[in-house]
């Protein structure tokens, strides 16, 4: 192995795994309410046709608070350290998650949801050269969490009714029918907090060398439960037990030239961040969040809306008709589980094959064309007279939506990151994407809920889904103007090699390897 290779940071598998575990709790908190939130709002005494508006507001309040809290949380993390802020965020989010399930009014539900979103606005950022790999892992984690969340929400909601032999005589679950799924899902928050506290290393330079009692306890636990690893740590003469693969890989002290260059360019110029291609990719990415999150939130309301008997006054297709599917939270949760498992399978199995065959840009273009059609077709699944056929039809529609979105999200992520010309601005660009997507995730469900309510009042149940179809068509336009970039590759590599040569440090030269290639090779 070359010296260059020795100086390149290794992939900290265990550290990134801990970050993934911590991230895993967010989609659970966000998606687990989907199956039962319509029934919960209905229990507050809200009129049937107004449920969608309030459901959209609850979902939007969470995302907006999360987006607004991102900057203050980042400032606190830069001052006090990333690890303690992450722990605080996990614990406060878990607490709000449980308290929200005890809500007995709209005011309490919205207030707690806002606090929960604000508590969930912090992110843990690894060392700069490892950020591209971390950013590529998180969408997969979100997909997996989106499978677990609705499963908990749908299966365990209203346990006194669903499992009367077990919970029917417990007053707590009769009074708070939506507490059980959140209590069980809190286990994931506890696992995340435990992993972060005892095994995650601080990445903030100014706080990295301070004593960390959590890591010290984690090392002792490792010695107790893994004698072999403790023996390797003693024989290797390293800093500690081999609990962490590449334990110091987040400390780039062995690369002084690279650090000097990075330190001189801490604040990227906005002109370098907001390039034309980056903005096109950013708007495509944000619009995907707008209509996909809106659909996932609103479809649960549509599925729970009662079936309305057809009369000449309320049924004049193809546009004038009303009513939904009349499904209970358990059945809605089952649909979301099928939807989530299929999404994960598409992401892991189908997506790599299609992208390798047709390329990132082509795949994104085709799916962008079909998404508006899928959205507009959704309300027509309720027109079948047979309940089984209606169920099969909506599952097919949701699977088509899952296919198009799973093809689109990784593609836009790749196009977005490859629009960056330098790794130095990658974190700034991803921060901008986090803020923009949060705003779109807030506005989307709230506006879609209002449109759905209007349509339910006036007999046009199709209105919300035609609205989403229009949003998807609008969001697809920037995608057809994108020119796929190569990402931060050769140009930056040459510049850093020259900087390293001027500094007299050969060890600062990066390899043209994983961290210097674009995230997806251009076809």
Coordinates of C-alpha atoms in Angstrom, one line a residue:
X1 CA 0.0 0.0 0.0
X2 CA 1.2 3.4 -0.9
X3 CA 1.9 6.2 1.5
X4 CA -1.0 8.0 0.1
X5 CA -3.2 5.2 0.8
X6 CA -1.9 5.2 4.4
X7 CA -2.8 8.8 4.8
X8 CA -6.3 8.5 3.3
X9 CA -9.0 8.1 6.0
X10 CA -10.4 4.7 6.3
X11 CA -14.1 4.1 6.3
X12 CA -15.2 4.1 10.0
X13 CA -17.8 1.4 9.7
X14 CA -18.8 1.2 13.3
X15 CA -18.9 5.0 13.7
X16 CA -21.1 5.4 10.7
X17 CA -23.2 2.5 11.9
X18 CA -23.9 4.4 15.1
X19 CA -24.8 7.5 13.2
X20 CA -27.2 5.4 11.1
X21 CA -28.8 4.0 14.3
X22 CA -29.3 7.5 15.6
X23 CA -30.7 8.7 12.3
X24 CA -33.0 5.6 12.2
X25 CA -35.2 7.0 15.0
X26 CA -36.2 10.1 12.9
X27 CA -38.2 8.3 10.2
X28 CA -39.9 6.2 12.8
X29 CA -41.0 9.3 14.7
X30 CA -42.1 10.9 11.5
X31 CA -44.0 8.0 9.8
X32 CA -45.4 6.0 12.6
X33 CA -48.3 8.4 13.1
X34 CA -49.5 8.0 9.5
X35 CA -51.8 5.0 10.0
X36 CA -53.6 6.3 13.0
X37 CA -53.4 10.1 12.9
X38 CA -56.8 10.4 11.0
X39 CA -58.6 8.4 13.8
X40 CA -56.7 10.4 16.5
X41 CA -57.9 13.7 15.0
X42 CA -61.4 12.3 14.6
X43 CA -61.4 11.5 18.3
X44 CA -60.8 15.2 19.0
X45 CA -64.3 15.9 17.6
X46 CA -63.1 17.3 14.2
X47 CA -65.6 17.1 11.4
X48 CA -64.8 14.3 8.8
X49 CA -64.1 16.6 5.9
X50 CA -61.7 18.8 8.0
X51 CA -59.5 16.0 9.1
X52 CA -57.1 16.3 6.2
X53 CA -56.4 20.0 6.9
X54 CA -55.5 19.3 10.5
X55 CA -53.4 16.2 9.6
X56 CA -51.5 18.2 7.1
X57 CA -50.9 21.0 9.6
X58 CA -49.7 18.5 12.2
X59 CA -47.2 17.0 9.7
X60 CA -46.2 20.4 8.4
X61 CA -45.6 21.8 11.8
X62 CA -43.1 19.1 12.6
X63 CA -41.1 19.7 9.4
X64 CA -41.2 23.4 9.7
X65 CA -40.0 23.3 13.3
X66 CA -37.3 20.9 12.3
X67 CA -36.1 23.1 9.5
X68 CA -36.0 26.3 11.6
X69 CA -34.2 24.5 14.5
X70 CA -31.4 23.2 12.2
X71 CA -29.4 26.4 12.4
X72 CA -29.6 27.0 16.2
X73 CA -28.8 23.3 16.8
X74 CA -25.8 23.5 14.5
X75 CA -24.6 26.6 16.3
X76 CA -24.9 24.8 19.7
X77 CA -23.1 21.8 18.3
X78 CA -20.2 23.9 17.1
X79 CA -20.0 25.5 20.5
X80 CA -20.6 22.6 22.9
X81 CA -19.8 19.6 20.7
X82 CA -21.8 17.5 18.3
X83 CA -22.2 14.4 20.5
X84 CA -23.9 16.1 23.6
X85 CA -26.3 18.0 21.3
X86 CA -27.2 14.8 19.5
X87 CA -27.9 13.0 22.8
X88 CA -30.1 15.9 23.9
X89 CA -32.0 15.8 20.7
X90 CA -32.6 12.1 20.9
X91 CA -33.9 12.2 24.4
X92 CA -36.1 15.3 23.9
X93 CA -37.5 13.8 20.7
X94 CA -38.3 10.5 22.5
X95 CA -40.0 12.4 25.3
X96 CA -42.2 14.4 22.9
X97 CA -42.9 11.3 20.9
X98 CA -44.4 9.6 23.9
X99 CA -46.2 12.7 25.2
X100 CA -47.8 13.3 21.8
X101 CA -49.5 10.0 21.9
X102 CA -51.2 11.1 25.1
X103 CA -52.8 14.1 23.4
X104 CA -56.5 14.7 24.0
X105 CA -56.9 17.9 22.0
X106 CA -55.7 19.4 18.7
X107 CA -53.9 22.2 20.6
X108 CA -51.8 19.7 22.6
X109 CA -51.1 17.6 19.5
X110 CA -49.9 20.5 17.4
X111 CA -47.9 22.0 20.3
X112 CA -46.1 18.8 21.1
X113 CA -45.5 18.0 17.5
X114 CA -43.8 21.4 17.0
X115 CA -41.6 20.8 20.0
X116 CA -40.7 17.4 18.7
X117 CA -39.7 18.8 15.3
X118 CA -37.6 21.4 16.9
X119 CA -35.9 18.7 19.0
X120 CA -35.2 16.7 15.9
X121 CA -33.3 19.4 14.0
X122 CA -29.8 18.5 14.9
X123 CA -27.5 16.5 12.7
X124 CA -24.1 14.8 13.5
X125 CA -21.5 15.6 10.8
X126 CA -18.5 13.4 10.4
X127 CA -15.1 14.5 9.3
X128 CA -15.3 16.3 6.0
X129 CA -13.8 13.6 3.7
X130 CA -16.2 11.1 5.1
X131 CA -19.3 13.2 4.5
X132 CA -20.0 12.0 1.0
X133 CA -20.2 8.4 2.3
X134 CA -22.3 9.4 5.2
X135 CA -24.7 11.4 3.0
X136 CA -25.2 8.3 0.8
X137 CA -26.1 6.0 3.7
X138 CA -28.8 8.2 5.2
X139 CA -31.5 7.7 2.5
X140 CA -31.2 4.0 3.0
X141 CA -31.6 4.4 6.7
X142 CA -34.7 6.5 6.1
X143 CA -36.3 3.8 3.9
X144 CA -35.8 1.2 6.5
X145 CA -37.2 3.4 9.3
X146 CA -40.2 4.2 7.0
X147 CA -40.9 0.4 7.1
X148 CA -40.8 0.1 10.9
X149 CA -42.6 3.3 11.7
X150 CA -46.0 2.6 10.0
X151 CA -45.8 -1.0 11.2
X152 CA -45.7 0.1 14.8
X153 CA -48.3 2.8 14.3
X154 CA -50.8 0.6 12.5
X155 CA -50.4 -2.6 14.3
X156 CA -50.3 -1.4 17.9
X157 CA -52.8 1.6 17.7
X158 CA -56.0 1.1 19.7
X159 CA -54.7 -2.1 21.4
X160 CA -57.8 -2.4 23.7
X161 CA -59.9 -2.9 20.6
X162 CA -57.4 -5.0 18.5
X163 CA -56.2 -7.2 21.4
X164 CA -58.9 -7.1 24.0
X165 CA -57.6 -10.2 25.8
X166 CA -54.3 -8.5 26.4
X167 CA -55.1 -4.8 26.8
X168 CA -58.9 -4.6 27.0
X169 CA -58.9 -4.3 30.8
X170 CA -56.0 -1.9 31.1
X171 CA -57.5 1.6 31.7
X172 CA -54.4 3.4 30.5
X173 CA -54.7 2.0 26.9
X174 CA -58.4 2.6 26.9
X175 CA -57.9 6.3 27.8
X176 CA -54.8 6.7 25.6
X177 CA -55.4 4.3 22.6
X178 CA -52.4 5.6 20.6
X179 CA -49.8 5.4 23.4
X180 CA -48.6 1.8 22.8
X181 CA -47.0 2.2 19.4
X182 CA -45.0 5.2 20.6
X183 CA -44.0 3.5 23.8
X184 CA -42.7 0.5 21.9
X185 CA -41.0 2.7 19.2
X186 CA -39.2 4.6 22.0
X187 CA -37.0 1.5 22.3
X188 CA -35.3 2.6 19.2
X189 CA -34.6 6.0 20.7
X190 CA -33.1 4.3 23.8
X191 CA -30.9 2.1 21.7
X192 CA -29.8 5.2 19.7
X193 CA -29.0 7.1 22.9
X194 CA -27.1 4.2 24.4
X195 CA -25.0 3.7 21.2
X196 CA -24.2 7.4 20.8
X197 CA -23.4 7.9 24.5
X198 CA -21.0 4.9 24.9
X199 CA -19.5 4.4 21.5
X200 CA -19.7 7.5 19.3
X201 CA -16.6 9.8 19.1
X202 CA -16.8 13.5 19.1
X203 CA -15.9 15.1 15.7
X204 CA -15.7 18.8 16.8
X205 CA -12.0 19.7 16.7
X206 CA -12.1 21.9 19.8
X207 CA -13.9 19.3 21.9
X208 CA -12.3 16.1 20.5
X209 CA -9.5 15.8 23.1
X210 CA -11.7 16.3 26.2
X211 CA -12.4 13.4 28.6
X212 CA -15.5 11.5 27.5
X213 CA -16.9 9.4 30.3
X214 CA -19.3 7.8 27.9
X215 CA -16.5 6.4 25.7
X216 CA -14.7 5.2 28.9
X217 CA -17.7 3.3 30.0
X218 CA -18.2 1.9 26.5
X219 CA -14.6 0.6 26.5
X220 CA -15.2 -1.1 29.8
X221 CA -18.4 -2.7 28.5
X222 CA -16.5 -3.8 25.4
X223 CA -13.8 -5.5 27.5
X224 CA -16.5 -7.3 29.6
X225 CA -18.6 -8.5 26.7
X226 CA -15.9 -9.0 24.1
X227 CA -12.7 -10.5 25.4
X228 CA -11.3 -11.2 22.0
X229 CA -11.5 -7.5 21.0
X230 CA -10.0 -6.4 24.3
X231 CA -7.1 -8.8 23.7
X232 CA -6.6 -7.3 20.2
X233 CA -6.6 -3.9 21.7
X234 CA -3.9 -4.8 24.2
X235 CA -1.7 -6.5 21.6
X236 CA -2.1 -3.8 19.0
X237 CA -0.6 -1.1 21.3
X238 CA -3.3 1.3 20.1
X239 CA -5.2 4.0 22.0
X240 CA -7.8 1.5 23.2
X241 CA -9.8 -1.5 22.4
X242 CA -10.7 -2.2 18.8
X243 CA -14.4 -1.3 19.4
X244 CA -14.0 1.3 16.6
X245 CA -12.8 0.3 13.2
X246 CA -10.3 3.0 12.4
X247 CA -10.9 4.6 15.8
X248 CA -9.1 7.8 15.0
X249 CA -10.2 8.2 11.4
X250 CA -12.3 11.1 12.3
X251 CA -9.2 12.9 13.6
X252 CA -7.3 13.9 10.4
X253 CA -4.2 15.0 12.3
X254 CA -2.0 12.9 10.1
X255 CA -2.8 15.0 7.1
X256 CA -1.4 18.5 7.9
X257 CA -1.4 19.8 4.3
X258 CA -5.0 18.8 3.6
X259 CA -6.1 20.3 6.9
X260 CA -4.3 23.6 6.1
X261 CA -6.1 23.8 2.9
X262 CA -9.4 23.0 4.5
X263 CA -8.9 25.4 7.3
X264 CA -8.2 28.2 4.9
X265 CA -11.4 27.5 3.1
X266 CA -13.8 27.0 6.0
X267 CA -16.5 29.3 4.7
X268 CA -17.4 28.5 1.1
X269 CA -18.4 31.5 -1.0
X270 CA -22.2 31.5 -1.8
X271 CA -21.3 32.0 -5.5
X272 CA -19.5 28.7 -5.4
X273 CA -22.3 27.0 -3.6
X274 CA -25.3 28.4 -5.5
X275 CA -24.3 27.4 -9.1
X276 CA -26.9 27.1 -11.8
X277 CA -26.8 23.3 -11.9
X278 CA -26.8 23.0 -8.1
X279 CA -29.9 25.1 -7.9
X280 CA -31.7 23.0 -10.6
X281 CA -30.9 19.9 -8.7
X282 CA -31.9 21.5 -5.4
X283 CA -35.4 22.4 -6.7
X284 CA -35.9 18.9 -8.1
X285 CA -34.8 17.4 -4.8
X286 CA -37.1 19.8 -2.8
X287 CA -40.1 19.2 -5.0
X288 CA -39.7 15.5 -4.5
X289 CA -40.0 16.0 -0.8
X290 CA -43.0 18.3 -1.4
X291 CA -45.2 15.8 -3.2
X292 CA -43.9 12.5 -1.8
X293 CA -44.3 13.5 1.9
X294 CA -47.6 15.1 1.1
X295 CA -48.9 11.9 -0.5
X296 CA -47.7 9.7 2.3
X297 CA -49.4 11.9 4.9
X298 CA -52.6 12.5 2.9
X299 CA -53.1 9.0 1.7
X300 CA -53.8 7.8 5.2
X301 CA -56.6 10.3 5.5
X302 CA -58.0 9.2 2.2
X303 CA -57.8 5.5 3.2
X304 CA -59.6 6.2 6.5
X305 CA -62.3 8.4 4.9
X306 CA -65.6 6.5 4.9
X307 CA -67.1 5.0 1.7
X308 CA -70.0 7.2 0.6
X309 CA -73.0 5.5 -1.1
X310 CA -73.3 6.7 -4.7
X311 CA -76.2 8.8 -5.8
X312 CA -76.8 10.9 -8.9
X313 CA -76.2 14.0 -6.8
X314 CA -72.7 13.0 -5.5
X315 CA -71.4 10.7 -8.3
X316 CA -70.7 12.2 -11.7
X317 CA -67.3 10.8 -12.9
X318 CA -64.7 11.3 -14.1
X319 CA -64.1 14.3 -11.8
X320 CA -67.1 14.8 -9.5
X321 CA -67.2 12.0 -6.8
X322 CA -66.4 11.7 -3.1
X323 CA -65.6 9.2 -0.4
X324 CA -62.6 7.0 0.5
X325 CA -61.9 3.5 1.5
X326 CA -63.1 3.3 5.1
X327 CA -60.1 1.4 6.4
X328 CA -59.0 1.0 10.1
X329 CA -55.5 1.9 11.3
X330 CA -54.4 -1.7 11.3
X331 CA -55.2 -2.2 7.6
X332 CA -53.7 1.2 6.8
X333 CA -50.5 0.1 8.6
X334 CA -50.4 -3.1 6.6
X335 CA -50.6 -1.1 3.4
X336 CA -47.7 1.1 4.6
X337 CA -45.6 -2.0 5.5
X338 CA -46.1 -3.4 2.0
X339 CA -45.2 0.0 0.6
X340 CA -42.1 0.3 2.8
X341 CA -40.8 -3.2 2.2
X342 CA -41.3 -2.8 -1.5
X343 CA -39.5 0.6 -1.4
X344 CA -36.5 -1.0 0.4
X345 CA -36.4 -3.9 -2.1
X346 CA -36.5 -1.5 -5.1
X347 CA -33.7 0.6 -3.6
X348 CA -31.4 -2.3 -2.9
X349 CA -32.1 -4.6 -5.8
X350 CA -33.8 -2.8 -8.7
X351 CA -32.3 0.7 -8.6
X352 CA -28.6 -0.3 -9.1
X353 CA -29.5 -2.5 -12.1
X354 CA -31.6 0.2 -13.9
X355 CA -29.1 3.0 -13.1
X356 CA -26.2 0.8 -14.4
X357 CA -28.2 0.1 -17.6
X358 CA -29.7 3.4 -18.3
X359 CA -27.8 6.0 -16.3
X360 CA -28.8 8.3 -13.4
X361 CA -30.3 11.1 -15.5
X362 CA -32.3 8.9 -17.9
X363 CA -33.8 7.0 -14.9
X364 CA -34.8 10.2 -13.2
X365 CA -36.4 11.7 -16.4
X366 CA -38.6 8.6 -17.0
X367 CA -39.8 8.4 -13.4
X368 CA -40.4 12.2 -13.4
X369 CA -42.8 11.7 -16.3
X370 CA -44.8 8.9 -14.7
X371 CA -45.1 10.3 -11.2
X372 CA -47.8 12.9 -12.1
X373 CA -49.8 10.2 -13.8
X374 CA -49.6 8.0 -10.7
X375 CA -50.8 10.8 -8.4
X376 CA -53.7 11.6 -10.7
X377 CA -54.7 8.0 -10.9
X378 CA -54.8 7.5 -7.1
X379 CA -58.4 8.7 -6.3
X380 CA -59.9 6.5 -9.0
X381 CA -58.9 3.4 -7.0
X382 CA -61.8 4.2 -4.7
X383 CA -64.3 3.8 -7.4
X384 CA -64.3 0.0 -7.4
X385 CA -67.4 -1.5 -5.8
X386 CA -65.6 -4.5 -4.2
X387 CA -63.6 -3.8 -1.1
X388 CA -61.0 -6.3 -2.0
X389 CA -60.5 -4.8 -5.5
X390 CA -60.3 -1.3 -3.9
X391 CA -57.6 -2.6 -1.6
X392 CA -55.6 -4.2 -4.4
X393 CA -56.0 -1.1 -6.6
X394 CA -54.7 1.3 -4.0
X395 CA -51.8 -1.1 -3.2
X396 CA -50.8 -1.2 -6.9
X397 CA -51.0 2.6 -7.1
X398 CA -48.8 3.0 -4.0
X399 CA -46.3 0.5 -5.3
X400 CA -46.0 2.4 -8.6
X401 CA -45.5 5.6 -6.6
X402 CA -42.9 3.8 -4.5
X403 CA -41.1 2.6 -7.7
X404 CA -41.0 6.1 -9.2
X405 CA -39.9 7.8 -6.0
X406 CA -37.2 5.3 -5.1
X407 CA -35.8 5.7 -8.6
X408 CA -36.0 9.5 -8.3
X409 CA -34.6 10.2 -4.8
X410 CA -31.2 8.5 -5.1
X411 CA -30.9 9.9 -8.6
X412 CA -31.5 13.5 -7.5
X413 CA -29.1 13.0 -4.5
X414 CA -26.4 11.8 -6.9
X415 CA -27.1 14.6 -9.4
X416 CA -27.2 17.1 -6.5
X417 CA -23.9 16.0 -5.0
X418 CA -22.2 15.7 -8.4
X419 CA -23.2 19.3 -9.2
X420 CA -20.6 20.3 -6.6
X421 CA -17.2 21.1 -8.0
X422 CA -15.4 20.8 -4.7
X423 CA -15.6 18.7 -1.5
X424 CA -15.0 22.0 0.3
X425 CA -18.5 23.2 -0.4
X426 CA -20.3 19.8 -0.2
X427 CA -21.3 20.2 3.5
X428 CA -22.6 23.7 2.7
X429 CA -24.6 22.5 -0.2
X430 CA -26.1 19.6 1.8
X431 CA -26.9 22.0 4.6
X432 CA -28.8 24.1 2.1
X433 CA -30.6 21.0 0.9
X434 CA -31.6 20.1 4.4
X435 CA -33.1 23.5 5.0
X436 CA -35.0 23.7 1.7
X437 CA -36.3 20.1 1.9
X438 CA -37.6 20.8 5.4
X439 CA -39.5 23.9 4.2
X440 CA -41.0 22.0 1.3
X441 CA -41.9 19.1 3.7
X442 CA -43.7 21.6 5.8
X443 CA -45.6 23.5 3.1
X444 CA -46.5 20.3 1.1
X445 CA -48.6 18.4 3.6
X446 CA -50.3 21.6 5.0
X447 CA -51.3 22.8 1.5
X448 CA -52.3 19.4 0.3
X449 CA -54.5 18.9 3.4
X450 CA -56.3 22.2 2.7
X451 CA -56.9 21.2 -0.9
X452 CA -58.2 17.8 0.2
X453 CA -60.6 19.4 2.6
X454 CA -61.9 21.8 0.0
X455 CA -62.4 18.8 -2.4
X456 CA -64.2 16.8 0.3
X457 CA -66.6 19.7 1.0
X458 CA -67.3 20.3 -2.7
X459 CA -67.4 16.7 -4.0
X460 CA -64.1 16.7 -5.8
X461 CA -62.0 14.2 -3.8
X462 CA -59.6 14.1 -6.8
X463 CA -58.5 17.7 -6.1
X464 CA -55.6 16.9 -3.7
X465 CA -54.1 14.3 -6.0
X466 CA -54.4 16.4 -9.1
X467 CA -52.7 19.1 -7.0
X468 CA -49.9 16.7 -6.3
X469 CA -49.7 15.7 -9.9
X470 CA -49.3 19.4 -10.9
X471 CA -46.5 19.8 -8.2
X472 CA -44.7 16.7 -9.5
X473 CA -44.9 18.0 -13.1
X474 CA -43.6 21.4 -12.0
X475 CA -40.8 19.7 -10.1
X476 CA -39.8 17.6 -13.0
X477 CA -39.0 20.6 -15.2
X478 CA -35.7 21.5 -13.6
X479 CA -34.6 17.9 -14.0
X480 CA -34.7 18.1 -17.7
X481 CA -32.4 21.1 -17.6
X482 CA -29.8 19.4 -15.4
X483 CA -26.5 18.4 -17.0
X484 CA -24.9 15.6 -15.0
X485 CA -21.7 16.7 -13.5
X486 CA -18.6 14.7 -12.5
X487 CA -18.6 15.9 -8.9
X488 CA -15.5 16.9 -6.9
X489 CA -12.9 15.0 -8.9
X490 CA -9.8 15.7 -10.9
X491 CA -9.7 19.5 -10.6
X492 CA -9.8 19.5 -6.8
X493 CA -7.4 16.6 -6.6
X494 CA -4.8 18.4 -8.7
X495 CA -5.2 21.6 -6.5
X496 CA -4.8 19.6 -3.3
X497 CA -1.8 17.8 -4.7
X498 CA -0.2 21.1 -5.6
X499 CA -1.0 22.5 -2.1
X500 CA 0.5 19.4 -0.5
X501 CA 3.7 19.8 -2.7
X502 CA 4.1 23.4 -1.8
X503 CA 3.7 22.5 1.9
X504 CA 6.4 19.8 1.6
X505 CA 4.0 17.1 2.9
X506 CA 3.7 14.1 0.6
X507 CA 1.3 12.5 3.0
X508 CA -1.3 15.2 2.2
X509 CA -1.8 14.0 -1.4
X510 CA -5.1 12.3 -1.8
X511 CA -5.7 9.2 -3.9
X512 CA -8.1 9.3 -6.8
X513 CA -10.2 6.8 -4.9
X514 CA -13.6 6.5 -3.4
X515 CA -13.6 9.9 -1.8
X516 CA -12.4 11.6 -5.0
X517 CA -14.7 9.9 -7.5
X518 CA -18.1 11.2 -8.2
X519 CA -20.8 9.5 -6.1
X520 CA -22.0 7.7 -9.2
X521 CA -19.9 7.2 -12.3
X522 CA -21.2 9.2 -15.3
X523 CA -22.3 7.1 -18.2

